[in-house]
Short mmCIF file of C-alpha atoms in Angstrom, two decimals:
data_model
loop_
_atom_site.label_atom_id
_atom_site.label_comp_id
_atom_site.label_asym_id
_atom_site.label_seq_id
_atom_site.Cartn_x
_atom_site.Cartn_y
_atom_site.Cartn_z
CA MET X 245 9.55 16.52 -11.31
CA LYS X 246 10.75 14.83 -14.48
CA HIS X 247 12.18 11.36 -14.32
CA ASN X 248 15.32 10.09 -15.97
CA ASN X 249 14.14 8.41 -19.16
CA GLN X 250 17.54 7.13 -20.21
CA GLU X 251 17.52 3.90 -18.22
CA ASN X 252 15.80 0.81 -19.61
CA LYS X 253 12.57 0.82 -17.64
CA ILE X 254 10.38 -2.25 -17.14
CA PRO X 255 6.77 -1.47 -18.12
CA LEU X 256 3.93 -2.05 -15.68
CA LEU X 257 0.18 -2.50 -15.96
CA SER X 258 -1.56 -0.85 -13.02
CA PHE X 259 -5.03 -2.06 -12.05
CA PHE X 260 -7.20 -0.52 -9.31
CA SER X 261 -4.88 2.47 -9.74
CA GLY X 262 -6.78 4.84 -7.42
CA GLY X 263 -4.79 8.03 -6.97
CA GLY X 264 -1.58 6.42 -8.21
CA PHE X 265 0.36 6.04 -4.95
CA LEU X 266 1.56 2.51 -5.76
CA ASP X 267 2.42 3.64 -9.29
CA MET X 268 4.40 6.56 -7.88
CA GLY X 269 6.50 4.30 -5.66
CA PHE X 270 7.34 2.02 -8.58
CA GLU X 271 8.14 4.90 -10.92
CA LYS X 272 10.50 6.34 -8.30
CA ALA X 273 12.30 2.97 -8.38
CA GLY X 274 12.74 3.10 -12.14
CA PHE X 275 9.69 1.25 -13.49
CA GLU X 276 7.33 2.75 -16.08
CA VAL X 277 3.54 2.59 -15.83
CA ALA X 278 2.47 1.81 -19.40
CA PHE X 279 -1.21 1.27 -18.62
CA SER X 280 -3.48 2.24 -15.73
CA ASN X 281 -7.04 1.24 -14.92
CA GLU X 282 -9.56 2.71 -12.46
CA ILE X 283 -13.34 2.33 -12.44
CA ASP X 284 -14.14 5.35 -10.26
CA GLU X 285 -14.28 8.50 -12.40
CA ASP X 286 -13.42 10.82 -9.50
CA PHE X 287 -10.40 8.72 -8.50
CA ALA X 288 -9.29 8.72 -12.14
CA ARG X 289 -9.57 12.52 -12.23
CA PHE X 290 -7.49 12.81 -9.04
CA TYR X 291 -4.93 10.44 -10.60
CA ASN X 292 -4.72 12.56 -13.75
CA GLU X 293 -4.23 15.77 -11.79
CA GLY X 294 -1.89 14.47 -9.09
CA MET X 295 0.32 12.28 -11.25
CA SER X 296 0.62 15.03 -13.88
CA SER X 297 1.69 17.68 -11.38
CA TRP X 298 4.08 15.25 -9.67
CA SER X 299 5.74 13.93 -12.83
CA GLY X 300 5.76 17.19 -14.77
CA GLU X 301 4.15 15.39 -17.70
CA LYS X 302 0.53 14.99 -18.76
CA ARG X 303 -0.80 11.76 -17.24
CA GLU X 304 -4.17 10.13 -17.71
CA VAL X 305 -5.72 6.87 -16.55
CA SER X 306 -5.64 4.63 -19.62
CA ALA X 307 -9.01 2.95 -19.07
CA ILE X 308 -11.78 4.19 -16.79
CA CYS X 309 -13.81 1.01 -16.57
CA ASP X 310 -14.24 -2.30 -14.76
CA ILE X 311 -11.07 -4.43 -14.72
CA ASP X 312 -12.81 -7.02 -16.92
CA GLU X 313 -13.68 -4.42 -19.55
CA ALA X 314 -10.13 -3.17 -20.12
CA SER X 315 -9.19 -4.18 -23.66
CA THR X 316 -6.55 -6.92 -23.79
CA LYS X 317 -5.64 -5.90 -27.34
CA GLU X 318 -5.07 -2.29 -26.30
CA ILE X 319 -3.00 -3.37 -23.31
CA GLU X 320 -0.81 -5.74 -25.30
CA GLY X 321 -0.18 -2.99 -27.85
CA ARG X 322 1.62 -0.99 -25.15
CA LEU X 323 4.01 -3.77 -24.18
CA LYS X 324 7.39 -4.90 -25.43
CA GLY X 325 9.37 -7.63 -23.71
CA ARG X 326 9.29 -8.21 -19.97
CA PHE X 327 6.48 -6.54 -18.01
CA GLY X 328 4.68 -6.72 -14.67
CA ILE X 329 1.27 -6.06 -13.15
CA ILE X 330 0.64 -4.19 -9.90
CA GLY X 331 -2.58 -3.47 -8.03
CA GLY X 332 -4.59 -3.63 -4.83
CA PRO X 333 -8.08 -5.10 -5.35
CA PRO X 334 -10.64 -3.57 -2.95
CA CYS X 335 -11.33 -5.99 -0.13
CA GLN X 336 -14.91 -5.16 0.85
CA ASP X 337 -16.64 -7.65 -1.42
CA PHE X 338 -14.10 -10.33 -0.54
CA SER X 339 -14.97 -9.99 3.14
CA ILE X 340 -18.62 -10.64 2.34
CA GLN X 341 -18.03 -13.45 -0.13
CA GLY X 342 -15.31 -14.90 2.05
CA SER X 343 -17.83 -16.19 4.57
CA LYS X 344 -18.05 -19.16 2.20
CA ASN X 345 -15.21 -21.64 1.85
CA GLY X 346 -12.68 -22.12 -0.95
CA PHE X 347 -13.88 -21.62 -4.51
CA ASP X 348 -17.45 -20.90 -3.43
CA GLY X 349 -16.14 -17.87 -1.57
CA LEU X 350 -13.71 -16.47 -4.11
CA ARG X 351 -15.66 -16.31 -7.37
CA GLY X 352 -17.14 -12.90 -8.03
CA THR X 353 -14.61 -11.05 -5.89
CA LEU X 354 -12.36 -8.36 -7.37
CA THR X 355 -9.37 -10.32 -6.09
CA TYR X 356 -10.46 -13.23 -8.26
CA HIS X 357 -10.97 -10.91 -11.25
CA TYR X 358 -7.45 -9.60 -10.66
CA TYR X 359 -6.21 -13.20 -10.80
CA GLU X 360 -8.10 -13.74 -14.07
CA ARG X 361 -6.50 -10.68 -15.69
CA ILE X 362 -3.06 -11.85 -14.62
CA MET X 363 -3.69 -15.29 -16.12
CA ASP X 364 -5.03 -13.64 -19.27
CA LEU X 365 -2.12 -11.24 -19.75
CA GLN X 366 0.65 -13.52 -18.42
CA PRO X 367 3.01 -10.91 -16.92
CA ASP X 368 6.53 -11.94 -15.96
CA PHE X 369 5.77 -10.82 -12.39
CA PHE X 370 3.00 -9.23 -10.36
CA LEU X 371 2.35 -7.55 -7.03
CA MET X 372 -0.95 -7.61 -5.16
CA GLU X 373 -1.77 -5.52 -2.06
CA ASN X 374 -4.65 -6.11 0.32
CA VAL X 375 -5.69 -5.99 3.96
CA PRO X 376 -4.05 -8.51 6.36
CA GLY X 377 -7.48 -9.70 7.45
CA LEU X 378 -7.57 -11.90 4.37
CA VAL X 379 -5.10 -14.26 6.02
CA LEU X 380 -5.99 -13.55 9.65
CA LEU X 381 -9.75 -14.11 9.52
CA LYS X 382 -11.00 -17.66 9.28
CA LYS X 383 -13.90 -16.72 7.01
CA THR X 384 -11.58 -15.29 4.31
CA LYS X 385 -8.39 -17.33 4.76
CA LYS X 386 -9.54 -20.44 2.90
CA ALA X 387 -10.88 -18.48 -0.04
CA PHE X 388 -7.72 -16.38 -0.33
CA ASN X 389 -5.48 -19.43 -0.09
CA ALA X 390 -7.51 -20.97 -2.89
CA ILE X 391 -6.61 -17.99 -5.10
CA LEU X 392 -2.94 -18.30 -4.16
CA ASP X 393 -3.03 -21.97 -5.10
CA LEU X 394 -4.35 -20.98 -8.52
CA PHE X 395 -1.46 -18.54 -8.91
CA ARG X 396 1.04 -21.22 -7.89
CA GLU X 397 0.21 -23.30 -10.94
CA GLU X 398 2.30 -20.86 -13.03
CA TYR X 399 3.96 -18.49 -10.56
CA LEU X 400 6.39 -18.73 -7.69
CA ILE X 401 4.59 -16.89 -4.86
CA SER X 402 5.83 -15.01 -1.79
CA THR X 403 3.52 -13.32 0.73
CA GLU X 404 4.39 -10.90 3.51
CA ARG X 405 2.63 -8.55 5.91
CA LEU X 406 4.42 -5.21 6.01
CA ASN X 407 3.78 -2.24 8.28
CA ALA X 408 4.45 1.18 6.72
CA LEU X 409 5.60 2.49 10.11
CA HIS X 410 8.56 0.12 10.05
CA TYR X 411 9.69 1.72 6.78
CA GLY X 412 9.76 5.34 7.90
CA VAL X 413 6.12 6.28 7.27
CA PRO X 414 4.48 8.04 10.27
CA GLN X 415 1.46 5.73 10.15
CA ASN X 416 0.68 2.39 11.77
CA ARG X 417 -0.59 0.67 8.63
CA GLU X 418 -0.12 -3.06 8.06
CA ARG X 419 -0.98 -4.56 4.70
CA LEU X 420 -0.60 -7.92 2.99
CA PHE X 421 1.54 -8.10 -0.14
CA VAL X 422 1.82 -10.94 -2.62
CA PHE X 423 4.68 -11.06 -5.12
CA GLY X 424 4.70 -13.58 -7.93
CA VAL X 425 7.19 -14.36 -10.70
CA LYS X 426 6.75 -16.74 -13.64
CA LYS X 427 8.28 -20.12 -12.86
CA SER X 428 9.73 -20.23 -16.36
CA LEU X 429 12.01 -17.29 -15.45
CA VAL X 430 13.41 -18.93 -12.32
CA LYS X 431 16.40 -21.04 -13.35
CA ASP X 432 17.44 -21.84 -9.77
CA THR X 433 14.84 -24.51 -8.97
CA SER X 434 16.05 -24.70 -5.36
CA LEU X 435 13.98 -21.55 -4.76
CA TYR X 436 10.89 -23.73 -5.21
CA THR X 437 11.67 -25.44 -1.90
CA LEU X 438 11.65 -22.29 0.22
CA ASN X 439 7.91 -21.61 0.35
CA ASP X 440 7.59 -17.84 1.01
CA LEU X 441 11.27 -17.36 1.87
CA TRP X 442 12.63 -17.22 -1.68
CA PHE X 443 12.04 -13.46 -2.07
CA ASN X 444 13.89 -10.76 -0.13
CA TRP X 445 11.24 -8.33 1.00
CA PRO X 446 12.65 -4.91 2.00
CA VAL X 447 14.36 -4.83 5.38
CA PRO X 448 12.51 -2.53 7.83
CA SER X 449 14.39 0.47 9.21
CA TYR X 450 12.30 0.50 12.41
CA PRO X 451 11.15 -3.12 12.96
CA LYS X 452 9.71 -2.65 16.47
CA ALA X 453 8.83 1.01 16.34
CA GLU X 454 5.55 0.71 18.25
CA THR X 455 7.31 -0.32 21.48
CA SER X 456 10.76 1.20 21.01
CA TYR X 457 10.20 4.90 21.70
CA ASN X 458 8.69 7.35 24.14
CA TRP X 459 5.73 8.27 21.97
CA GLY X 460 3.54 11.24 22.68
CA GLU X 461 0.53 9.95 24.61
CA PRO X 462 -2.30 11.27 26.79
CA LYS X 463 -1.33 11.38 30.44
CA GLY X 464 -1.00 7.88 31.90
CA ARG X 465 -0.80 6.06 28.57
CA GLY X 466 2.98 6.20 27.97
CA LEU X 467 5.05 3.04 27.56
CA GLU X 468 7.32 1.95 30.39
CA ILE X 469 9.77 -0.95 30.21
CA LYS X 470 11.13 -2.04 33.63
CA GLY X 471 11.40 1.54 34.76
CA LYS X 472 13.74 2.49 31.92
CA LYS X 473 12.99 5.59 29.95
CA LEU X 474 12.59 4.97 26.27
CA PRO X 475 14.40 7.15 23.70
CA GLU X 476 12.59 9.93 21.88
CA PRO X 477 11.08 8.78 18.57
CA PRO X 478 12.72 9.68 15.24
CA LEU X 479 11.12 12.78 13.75
CA GLU X 480 10.28 10.99 10.49
CA LEU X 481 8.00 8.63 12.43
CA CYS X 482 6.06 11.52 14.00
CA ILE X 483 3.40 13.56 12.27
CA GLY X 484 4.46 16.87 13.84
CA ASP X 485 6.47 18.11 10.86
CA LEU X 486 3.66 17.18 8.45
CA LEU X 487 1.09 19.48 10.01
CA ILE X 488 0.06 22.77 8.44
CA SER X 489 -0.41 25.94 10.44
CA ASN X 490 -3.33 28.30 9.99
CA ASN X 491 -0.97 30.77 8.35
CA GLU X 492 0.06 28.23 5.69
CA LYS X 493 -3.23 26.60 4.81
CA ARG X 494 -4.15 29.16 2.14
CA THR X 495 -0.78 29.00 0.39
CA ILE X 496 -0.19 25.23 0.23
CA PRO X 497 -2.33 23.33 -2.32
CA ASN X 498 -5.09 21.14 -0.76
CA ALA X 499 -4.21 22.45 2.72
CA ASN X 500 -7.44 24.37 3.21
CA GLU X 501 -9.66 21.38 2.42
CA PHE X 502 -11.09 19.67 5.49
CA PHE X 503 -14.44 18.67 6.93
CA LYS X 504 -16.05 21.26 9.18
CA LEU X 505 -16.86 20.10 12.70
CA LYS X 506 -20.04 20.59 14.69
CA LYS X 507 -20.29 20.78 18.50
CA LEU X 508 -16.83 22.27 18.96
CA SER X 509 -17.36 22.42 22.73
CA LYS X 510 -17.07 18.61 22.85
CA ILE X 511 -14.14 18.51 20.43
CA ARG X 512 -12.12 20.92 22.59
CA LYS X 513 -12.26 18.44 25.47
CA ILE X 514 -10.45 15.72 23.50
CA VAL X 515 -6.79 15.81 24.52
CA GLU X 516 -3.84 15.52 22.16
CA GLY X 517 -2.91 11.90 21.51
CA ASP X 518 -6.27 10.39 22.41
CA THR X 519 -6.47 7.94 19.52
CA TYR X 520 -8.07 5.27 21.69
CA ARG X 521 -11.57 6.55 21.07
CA PRO X 522 -13.96 4.90 18.57
CA SER X 523 -14.31 8.25 16.77
CA PHE X 524 -12.85 11.76 16.81
CA LYS X 525 -9.34 10.42 17.36
CA ARG X 526 -6.96 13.31 18.05
CA LEU X 527 -3.40 12.76 16.86
CA HIS X 528 -0.23 13.61 18.77
CA ARG X 529 2.60 15.64 17.27
CA LYS X 530 5.19 13.26 18.73
CA LYS X 531 3.58 10.06 17.48
CA TYR X 532 2.56 8.31 14.28
CA SER X 533 -0.98 8.29 12.95
CA PRO X 534 -3.32 5.30 13.19
CA THR X 535 -4.16 3.77 9.82
CA ALA X 536 -5.31 6.48 7.43
CA CYS X 537 -8.56 4.80 6.46
CA TYR X 538 -11.28 7.39 6.69
CA GLY X 539 -14.58 5.52 6.53
CA ASN X 540 -17.76 7.56 7.00
CA ASN X 541 -15.64 10.72 6.71
CA GLU X 542 -14.07 9.91 10.09
CA VAL X 543 -10.86 11.84 9.38
CA HIS X 544 -8.56 12.17 12.38
CA LEU X 545 -8.42 15.38 14.41
CA HIS X 546 -5.51 17.80 14.21
CA PRO X 547 -3.36 17.58 17.37
CA VAL X 548 -3.65 21.30 18.18
CA TYR X 549 -6.41 22.91 16.13
CA ASN X 550 -10.01 21.98 16.60
CA ARG X 551 -10.48 20.65 13.10
CA ARG X 552 -9.99 17.46 11.16
CA LEU X 553 -6.85 16.88 9.08
CA SER X 554 -6.74 18.55 5.71
CA VAL X 555 -6.40 16.75 2.39
CA ARG X 556 -2.75 17.84 2.21
CA GLU X 557 -1.96 16.58 5.71
CA ALA X 558 -3.58 13.23 4.94
CA LEU X 559 -1.56 13.00 1.72
CA ARG X 560 1.64 13.71 3.66
CA ILE X 561 0.82 10.96 6.16
CA GLN X 562 0.64 8.61 3.15
CA GLY X 563 4.09 9.78 2.05
CA VAL X 564 2.77 11.70 -0.97
CA PRO X 565 4.95 14.71 -1.89
CA ASP X 566 3.47 18.21 -2.06
CA SER X 567 4.11 18.28 -5.81
CA TYR X 568 1.12 15.93 -6.11
CA ILE X 569 -1.75 18.42 -6.40
CA ILE X 570 -5.46 17.66 -6.75
CA SER X 571 -6.97 20.66 -8.51
CA THR X 572 -10.60 19.45 -8.49
CA GLN X 573 -12.64 21.53 -6.05
CA GLY X 574 -14.87 19.91 -3.44
CA LYS X 575 -15.53 16.13 -3.43
CA LEU X 576 -13.94 15.84 0.02
CA SER X 577 -15.44 12.42 0.77
CA LYS X 578 -14.00 11.01 -2.43
CA LYS X 579 -10.61 12.63 -1.85
CA PHE X 580 -10.22 11.18 1.62
CA LYS X 581 -11.47 7.78 0.47
CA MET X 582 -8.94 7.76 -2.34
CA ILE X 583 -6.15 8.76 0.03
CA GLY X 584 -7.12 6.08 2.56
CA ASN X 585 -7.20 3.38 -0.11
CA GLY X 586 -3.64 4.02 -1.29
CA VAL X 587 -0.34 2.32 -0.50
CA PRO X 588 2.05 4.72 1.30
CA VAL X 589 4.48 5.90 -1.35
CA PRO X 590 7.72 5.24 0.63
CA LEU X 591 6.63 1.64 1.32
CA ALA X 592 5.67 1.13 -2.34
CA HIS X 593 9.08 2.49 -3.30
CA GLN X 594 10.94 0.07 -1.01
CA ILE X 595 8.98 -2.91 -2.32
CA ALA X 596 9.62 -1.78 -5.90
CA LEU X 597 13.37 -1.56 -5.23
CA SER X 598 13.37 -5.12 -3.86
CA ILE X 599 11.51 -6.39 -6.92
CA LYS X 600 13.84 -4.49 -9.24
CA LYS X 601 16.87 -6.02 -7.51
CA PHE X 602 15.35 -9.50 -7.75
CA LEU X 603 14.67 -9.11 -11.47
CA SER X 604 18.14 -7.75 -12.21
CA GLU X 605 19.81 -10.64 -10.37
CA LEU X 606 17.36 -13.36 -11.37
CA GLU X 607 19.94 -15.75 -12.82
CA HIS X 608 22.09 -15.76 -9.68
CA TYR X 609 19.58 -14.64 -7.05
CA LYS X 610 20.11 -15.84 -3.48
CA PRO X 611 17.35 -15.17 -0.90
CA LYS X 612 18.37 -13.97 2.56
CA MET X 613 16.76 -13.99 5.98
CA ASN X 614 18.14 -11.64 8.62
CA GLY X 615 21.16 -11.06 6.42
CA HIS X 616 21.99 -14.77 5.96
CA LEU X 617 21.58 -16.84 2.84
CA VAL X 618 18.61 -19.20 2.88
CA LYS X 619 19.09 -22.66 1.41
CA GLY X 620 16.37 -25.03 0.30
CA LYS X 621 16.54 -28.53 1.81
CA THR X 622 13.23 -30.11 0.93
CA LYS X 623 11.79 -31.41 -2.29
CA PRO X 624 9.19 -29.27 -4.05
CA SER X 625 6.58 -31.96 -3.44
CA ASP X 626 7.15 -31.69 0.31
CA VAL X 627 6.43 -27.97 0.51
CA LYS X 628 3.01 -26.96 1.83
CA ASN X 629 2.09 -23.80 0.01
CA SER X 630 -0.33 -22.03 2.29
CA VAL X 631 -0.55 -18.59 3.84
CA GLU X 632 -1.77 -20.32 6.97
CA GLU X 633 1.79 -21.51 7.57
CA HIS X 634 3.34 -18.15 6.77
#
């Protein structure tokens, strides 16, 4: 798949690039990844293989190193004019450090290092992705808000929690996104008075999907609303069409890669759709997948076959096209970890389109909520900039 190179593309710096799912979504929207950075050598290899096969061009991670070690001089040499930064700092160390308050809890985290690189490179805009627990858990909220306050010294900030399921991805995956744009670019100062409402995040296609359809469930677990039968779910929100049969698994790349199970007699007793278990969750063909986050190799079970999902099926659940091929053999734990860390490509694409629209209309941009224009009424000094109020 070769992209149209004739349009004037805005260059991006991608940090914590992983397998490139976020990059892919932005490139589909017309951006160009000019620099990528990933510290894990296996993830970088998967990126090189997958992004090359998907794009039809040779792709390589620009710098395989810690985010702090990526050369500023080398990065700046790749840039001309307006540019942005995208990335999703891993959250594990933040959760540990976040037990402290404010600045004591944020220093040393990768999220803070991401902030430092943004301040160092001064992009015109940036996007950060992370787990919603950062703003939902008391032990991390204060520290994360402290980082946002640092950003707000030079950037107009908007935060939003988005669920991939609401955007046509067959996966119940909610993540926190932060979009920032340099204040010097925003000529309409009334946007400063809107707190998080100044940016138009993409409108969900299925805003209440979890409770709107007759999902496939184990017997006795189906949804009922006042005795009314719910409509059948849209096929794009179900994993059924993403599954690979035994006849296909040797002909589709990465389809014959999955963890072997022990004690099959116990696995056979787990019914289709039983995702309410602490482990060995078996998916349902007529329902979405729980969050594809496969810690301890706990990859979900195939709805019909007594096996775990394959690498290809997991990629499909993340919205990754089959043209993205990982040619490295083995390393299953790393492959599933990389897949689980990524942003679903269709969601990344929708966010990228919203950002592209905002940038193209910056001089006369008008934010909307539920289709209606939003107007600022308060003075900038009266606005309380905190995720806690979001």
